[in-house]
Amino acid sequence: TRAFVDALIPGFERDILSIIGRGVVEDKDLIPPITDNRDFNMGLIRCDPGKGSSLHIHATIECFFILSGTWSIEWQNKDGTMHEAILGQYDTVSVPIGLSRGFHNIGDESALMLAIIGGTNPGKVLWPQETIDEAKKHGIEFDVTGDLVYHGDEAESV
């Protein structure tokens, strides 16, 4: 889906299904089935093998609960130290506020995990400049409100 700015960058393709609240989804047209999101947002993430997300920062806690497959959850402490947790079915990790985080399906099959983001208004995702620059090459950028705008044939085909 086109839920995030990194969606068209090779290696970061994934499906996002918001369940409760919009979370930090950047596509204003993606409306969850349950909009009453007091205190938390919840969604599913499905990735094919080798796919995942770019490193990014939330202004809230993000909890990952693995439903299937094997996942690498990466995060960077404020001192720049990178960490990785390899998680399997029913494992859970919570990434604190303000830390850069990312994830990848490192298994051999499509995998599914549940993501829970704290807060009624979790704000917007903060992306590294290199992710924003690469997304622009694939026809994606932000409008003044922080929602996604798609340009070009590549963006239209997603």
C-alpha angles and dihedrals in degrees: 000000000000094000096127140032092251093055096106097042110106110255095025099075112128142144119250121195112185109207106171116023128341092273108192095324110148098204105090091202094064105095119182121227090238112046098174098096104162109170098349147036125211134195145154125246121201121188135177117228113295094014129111141116138309117249109276142161131238127196087224141053114275121202122196120201115187115225098174141354132019120295137189112216112194129190137172123220119223089259089061097255112145121219133187134197120194107212134189135187113327094004116133136200131180120208114207126237117285099012120126110246141175141165142209136190102239095177130096097250139048108284137201133210137174118233122199119191120194125234138044089252106029094179125219132316118257111219129194112256092245090060091050091047092049092047090054089057087058095049102264129120140141131267121220092276094054095255121130126266119195124211133180137013096295093056092046093054095060 
